[in-house]
GROMACS .gro file of C-alpha atoms in nm:
model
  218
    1UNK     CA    1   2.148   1.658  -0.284
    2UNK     CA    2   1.831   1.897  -0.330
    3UNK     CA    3   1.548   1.784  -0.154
    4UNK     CA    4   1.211   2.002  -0.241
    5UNK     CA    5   0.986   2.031   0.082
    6UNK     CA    6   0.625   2.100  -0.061
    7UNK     CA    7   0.497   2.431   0.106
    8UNK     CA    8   0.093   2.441   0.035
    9UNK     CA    9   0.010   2.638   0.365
   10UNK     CA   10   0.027   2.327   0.594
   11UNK     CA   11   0.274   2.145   0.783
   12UNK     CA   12   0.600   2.146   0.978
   13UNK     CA   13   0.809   2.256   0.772
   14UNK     CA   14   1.115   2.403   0.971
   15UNK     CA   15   1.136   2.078   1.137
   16UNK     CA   16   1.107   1.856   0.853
   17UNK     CA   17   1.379   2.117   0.730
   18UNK     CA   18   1.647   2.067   0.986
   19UNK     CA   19   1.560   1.723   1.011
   20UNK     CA   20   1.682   1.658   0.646
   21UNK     CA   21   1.999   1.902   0.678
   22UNK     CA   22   2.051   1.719   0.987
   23UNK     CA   23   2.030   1.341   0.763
   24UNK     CA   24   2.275   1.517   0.509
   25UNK     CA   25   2.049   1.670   0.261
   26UNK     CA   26   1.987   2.013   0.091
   27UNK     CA   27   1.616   2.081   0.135
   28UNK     CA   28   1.448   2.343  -0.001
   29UNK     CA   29   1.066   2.510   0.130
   30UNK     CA   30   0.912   2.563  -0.167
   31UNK     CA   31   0.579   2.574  -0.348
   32UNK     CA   32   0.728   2.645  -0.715
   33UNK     CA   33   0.668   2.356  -0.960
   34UNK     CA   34   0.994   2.424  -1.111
   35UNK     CA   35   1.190   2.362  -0.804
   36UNK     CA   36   0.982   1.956  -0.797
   37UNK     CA   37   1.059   1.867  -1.093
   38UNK     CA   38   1.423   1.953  -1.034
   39UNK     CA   39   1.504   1.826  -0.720
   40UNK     CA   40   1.649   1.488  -0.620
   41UNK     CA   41   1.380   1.395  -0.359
   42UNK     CA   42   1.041   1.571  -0.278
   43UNK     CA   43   0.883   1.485   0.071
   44UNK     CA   44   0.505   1.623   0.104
   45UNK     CA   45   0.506   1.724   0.472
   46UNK     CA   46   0.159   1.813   0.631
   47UNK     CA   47  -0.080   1.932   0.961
   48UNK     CA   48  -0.439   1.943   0.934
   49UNK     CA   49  -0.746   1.841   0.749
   50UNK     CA   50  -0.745   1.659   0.441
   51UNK     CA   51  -0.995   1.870   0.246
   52UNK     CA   52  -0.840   2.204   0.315
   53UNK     CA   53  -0.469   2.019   0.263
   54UNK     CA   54  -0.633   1.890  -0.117
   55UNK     CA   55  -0.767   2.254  -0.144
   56UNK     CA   56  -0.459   2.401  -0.093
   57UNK     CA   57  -0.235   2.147  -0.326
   58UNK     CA   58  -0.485   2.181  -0.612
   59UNK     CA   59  -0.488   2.577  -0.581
   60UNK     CA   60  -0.124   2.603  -0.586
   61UNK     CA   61  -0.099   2.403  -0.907
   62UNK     CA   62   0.070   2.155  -0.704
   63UNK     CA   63  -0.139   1.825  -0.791
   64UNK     CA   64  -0.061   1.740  -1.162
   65UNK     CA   65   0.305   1.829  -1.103
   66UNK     CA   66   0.312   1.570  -0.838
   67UNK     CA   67   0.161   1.295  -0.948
   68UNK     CA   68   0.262   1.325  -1.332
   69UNK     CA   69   0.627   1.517  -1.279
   70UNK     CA   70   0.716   1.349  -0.966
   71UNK     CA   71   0.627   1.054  -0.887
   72UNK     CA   72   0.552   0.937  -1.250
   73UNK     CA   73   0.895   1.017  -1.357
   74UNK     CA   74   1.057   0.794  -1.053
   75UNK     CA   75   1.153   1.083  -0.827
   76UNK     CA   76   1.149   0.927  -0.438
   77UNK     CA   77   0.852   1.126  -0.309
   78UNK     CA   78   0.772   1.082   0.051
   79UNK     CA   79   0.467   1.176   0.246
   80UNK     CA   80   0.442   1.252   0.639
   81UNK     CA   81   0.152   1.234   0.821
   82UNK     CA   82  -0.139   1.443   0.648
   83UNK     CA   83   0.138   1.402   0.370
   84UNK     CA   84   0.096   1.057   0.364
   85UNK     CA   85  -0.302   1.052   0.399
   86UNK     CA   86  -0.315   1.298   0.060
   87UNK     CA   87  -0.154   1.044  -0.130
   88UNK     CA   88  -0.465   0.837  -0.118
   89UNK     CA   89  -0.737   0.812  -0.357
   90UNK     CA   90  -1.019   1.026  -0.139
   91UNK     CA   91  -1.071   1.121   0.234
   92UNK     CA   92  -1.361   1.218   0.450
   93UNK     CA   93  -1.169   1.473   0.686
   94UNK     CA   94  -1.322   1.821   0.640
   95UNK     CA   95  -1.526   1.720   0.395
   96UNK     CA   96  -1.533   1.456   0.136
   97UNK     CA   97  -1.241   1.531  -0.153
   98UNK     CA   98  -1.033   1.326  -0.359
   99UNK     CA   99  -0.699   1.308  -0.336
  100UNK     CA  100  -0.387   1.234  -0.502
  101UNK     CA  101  -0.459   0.917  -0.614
  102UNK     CA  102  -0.167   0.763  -0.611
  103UNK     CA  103  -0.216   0.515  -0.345
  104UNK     CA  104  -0.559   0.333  -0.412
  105UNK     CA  105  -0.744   0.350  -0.067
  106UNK     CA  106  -0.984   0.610   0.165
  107UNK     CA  107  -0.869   0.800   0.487
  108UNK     CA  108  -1.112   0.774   0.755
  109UNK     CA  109  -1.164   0.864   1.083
  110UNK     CA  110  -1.009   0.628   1.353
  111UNK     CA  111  -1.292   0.469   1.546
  112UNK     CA  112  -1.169   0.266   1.816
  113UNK     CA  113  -1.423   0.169   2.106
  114UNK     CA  114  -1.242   0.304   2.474
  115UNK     CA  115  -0.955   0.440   2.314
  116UNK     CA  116  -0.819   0.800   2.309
  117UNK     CA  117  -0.835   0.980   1.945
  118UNK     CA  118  -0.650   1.140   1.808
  119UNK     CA  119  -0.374   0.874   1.835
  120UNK     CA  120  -0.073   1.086   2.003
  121UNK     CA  121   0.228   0.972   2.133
  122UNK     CA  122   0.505   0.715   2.096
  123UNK     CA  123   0.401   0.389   1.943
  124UNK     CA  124   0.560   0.053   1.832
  125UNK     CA  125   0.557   0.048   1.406
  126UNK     CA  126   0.552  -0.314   1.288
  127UNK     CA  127   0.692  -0.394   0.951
  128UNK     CA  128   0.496  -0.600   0.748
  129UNK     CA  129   0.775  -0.664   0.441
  130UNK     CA  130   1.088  -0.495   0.394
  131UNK     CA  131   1.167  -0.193   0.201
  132UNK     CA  132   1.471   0.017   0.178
  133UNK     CA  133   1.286   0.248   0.420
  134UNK     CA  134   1.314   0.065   0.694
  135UNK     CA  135   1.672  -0.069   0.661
  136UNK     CA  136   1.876  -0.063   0.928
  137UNK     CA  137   1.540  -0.019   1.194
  138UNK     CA  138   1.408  -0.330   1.374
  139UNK     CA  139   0.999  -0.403   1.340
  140UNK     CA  140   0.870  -0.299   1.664
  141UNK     CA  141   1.057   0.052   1.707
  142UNK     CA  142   0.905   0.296   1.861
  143UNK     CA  143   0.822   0.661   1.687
  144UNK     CA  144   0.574   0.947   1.755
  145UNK     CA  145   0.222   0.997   1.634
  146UNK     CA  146  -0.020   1.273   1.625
  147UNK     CA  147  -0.311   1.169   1.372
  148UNK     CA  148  -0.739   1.152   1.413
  149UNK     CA  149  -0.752   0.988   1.081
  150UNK     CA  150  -0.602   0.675   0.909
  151UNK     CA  151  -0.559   0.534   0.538
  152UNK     CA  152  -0.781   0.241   0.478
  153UNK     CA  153  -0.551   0.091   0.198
  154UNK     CA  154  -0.765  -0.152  -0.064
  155UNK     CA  155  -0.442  -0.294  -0.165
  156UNK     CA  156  -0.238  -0.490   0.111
  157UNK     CA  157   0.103  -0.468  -0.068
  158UNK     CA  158   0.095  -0.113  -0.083
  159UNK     CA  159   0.099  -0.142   0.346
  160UNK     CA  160   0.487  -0.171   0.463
  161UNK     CA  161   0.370  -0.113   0.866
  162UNK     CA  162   0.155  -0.038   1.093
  163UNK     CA  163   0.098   0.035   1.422
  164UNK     CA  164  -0.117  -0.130   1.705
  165UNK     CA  165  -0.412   0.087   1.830
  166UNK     CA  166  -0.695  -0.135   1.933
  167UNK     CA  167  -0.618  -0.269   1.586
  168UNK     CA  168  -0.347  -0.291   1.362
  169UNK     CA  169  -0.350   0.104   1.177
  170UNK     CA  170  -0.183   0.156   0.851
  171UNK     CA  171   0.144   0.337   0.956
  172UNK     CA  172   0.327   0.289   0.636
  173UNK     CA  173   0.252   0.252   0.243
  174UNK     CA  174   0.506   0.278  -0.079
  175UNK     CA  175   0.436   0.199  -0.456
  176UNK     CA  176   0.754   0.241  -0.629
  177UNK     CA  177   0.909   0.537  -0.560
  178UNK     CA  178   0.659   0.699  -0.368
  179UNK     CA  179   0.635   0.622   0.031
  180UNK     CA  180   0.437   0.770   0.253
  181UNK     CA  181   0.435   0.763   0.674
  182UNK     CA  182   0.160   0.827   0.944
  183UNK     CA  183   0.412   0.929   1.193
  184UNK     CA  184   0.632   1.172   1.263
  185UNK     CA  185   1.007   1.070   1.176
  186UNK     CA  186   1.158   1.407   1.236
  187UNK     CA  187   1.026   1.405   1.579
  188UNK     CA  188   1.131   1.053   1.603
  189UNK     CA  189   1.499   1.107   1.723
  190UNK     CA  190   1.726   0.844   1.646
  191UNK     CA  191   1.492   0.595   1.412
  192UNK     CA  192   1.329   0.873   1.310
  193UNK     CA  193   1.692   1.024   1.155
  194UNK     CA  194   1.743   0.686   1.033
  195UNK     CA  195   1.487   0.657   0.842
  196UNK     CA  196   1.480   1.015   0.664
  197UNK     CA  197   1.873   0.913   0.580
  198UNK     CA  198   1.755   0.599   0.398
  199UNK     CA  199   1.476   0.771   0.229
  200UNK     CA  200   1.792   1.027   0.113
  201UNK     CA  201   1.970   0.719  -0.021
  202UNK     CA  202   1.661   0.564  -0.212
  203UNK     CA  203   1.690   0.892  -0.433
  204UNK     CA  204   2.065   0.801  -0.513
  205UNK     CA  205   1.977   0.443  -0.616
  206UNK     CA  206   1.621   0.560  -0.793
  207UNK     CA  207   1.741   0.378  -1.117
  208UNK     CA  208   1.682   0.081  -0.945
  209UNK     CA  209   1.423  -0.131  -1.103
  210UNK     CA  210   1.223  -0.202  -0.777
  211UNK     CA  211   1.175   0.145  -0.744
  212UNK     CA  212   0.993   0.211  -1.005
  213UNK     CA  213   0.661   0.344  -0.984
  214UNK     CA  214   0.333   0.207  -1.134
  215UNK     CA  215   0.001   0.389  -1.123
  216UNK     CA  216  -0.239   0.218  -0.900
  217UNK     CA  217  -0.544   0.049  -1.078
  218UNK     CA  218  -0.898   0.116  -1.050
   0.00000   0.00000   0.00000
């Protein structure tokens, strides 16, 4: 199965790489729009600010093919860390910019009085409803951060987890068929593995109606 890992000048990507050969997939580093619309799976990998991270998405063409070609037409589309922050409607990092828009809500800047930011480090991620995601992982298990910023979701159903620091952080969102993750599952070991193989499988069953995606309102 061809997995497309979007290449727009920031981010992981060997890792993310090997991690999805690793879970069984085919990925594929790649910034042609041709190769996202094709593939079975697209996961939006990212390190950095969210301006530049917008900036880079919008001048590689990138943006309208994945919101309209990807996740519009049902493809399982998975963000990681700054990859998960982009899907939002706008962020302040670097700059005020919108962003994908396909997850209503702002990233911000984590302001937590005597704690350490960024956030970095192993960290309990609580589940707050099930999706196919998660299966197979128990609420409370542990996987690795590295993030200054967080997504301040306006919709609570679109939050799946989230992770204790000072107070209760958005670590997980998914509408439909797109999903997105503050932390780091390919540096997560096992859970981590897990969790990339079950996103794998959610492209297999995509037909499903529950993962179908709907635009956010407003």
């Amino acid at each position: 199965m061809r997995v497309a890992i979007v290449d727009y000048g920031m981010g992981n990507l060997d890792s993310v790489s090997r991690a999805v050969e690793e879970c069984g997939g085919r990925p594929l580093v790649t910034s042609d729009p041709r190769d996202l619309t094709a593939a079975a799976a697209v996961i939006l990998p990212g390190v950095g600010a969210f301006a530049k991270g917008m900036q880079n998405i919008r001048e590689r063409g990138l943006d309208e093919i994945l919101v309209d070609d990807v996740a519009r037409n049902g493809v399982p589309f998975l963000g990681l860390c700054l990859g998960m922050q982009l899907l939002a409607t706008e962020g302040s990092e670097g700059d005020h910019s919108p962003g994908l828009g396909l997850v209503r809500g702002r990233v911000e800047r984590i302001n937590v009085p005597g704690l350490r930011v960024p956030h970095i480090g192993w960290n309990e991620v609580h589940q707050t409803r099930e999706h196919p995601l998660f299966r197979s992982i128990p609420s409370g298990a542990d996987f690795y951060f590295v993030h200054s910023y967080v997504l301040r979701c306006k919709d609570p159903d679109d939050v799946i987890a989230t992770v204790p620091y000072g107070e209760d952080l958005v670590a997980g969102v998914a509408r439909g068929t797109v999903a997105g993750l503050q932390f780091h599952p390919e540096k997560s070991q096992r859970m981590g593995f897990q969790l990339l193989r079950n996103f794998l499988e959610s492209a297999v069953r995509k037909t499903e109606p529950e993962l179908t995606f709907s635009a956010p309102r407003g």
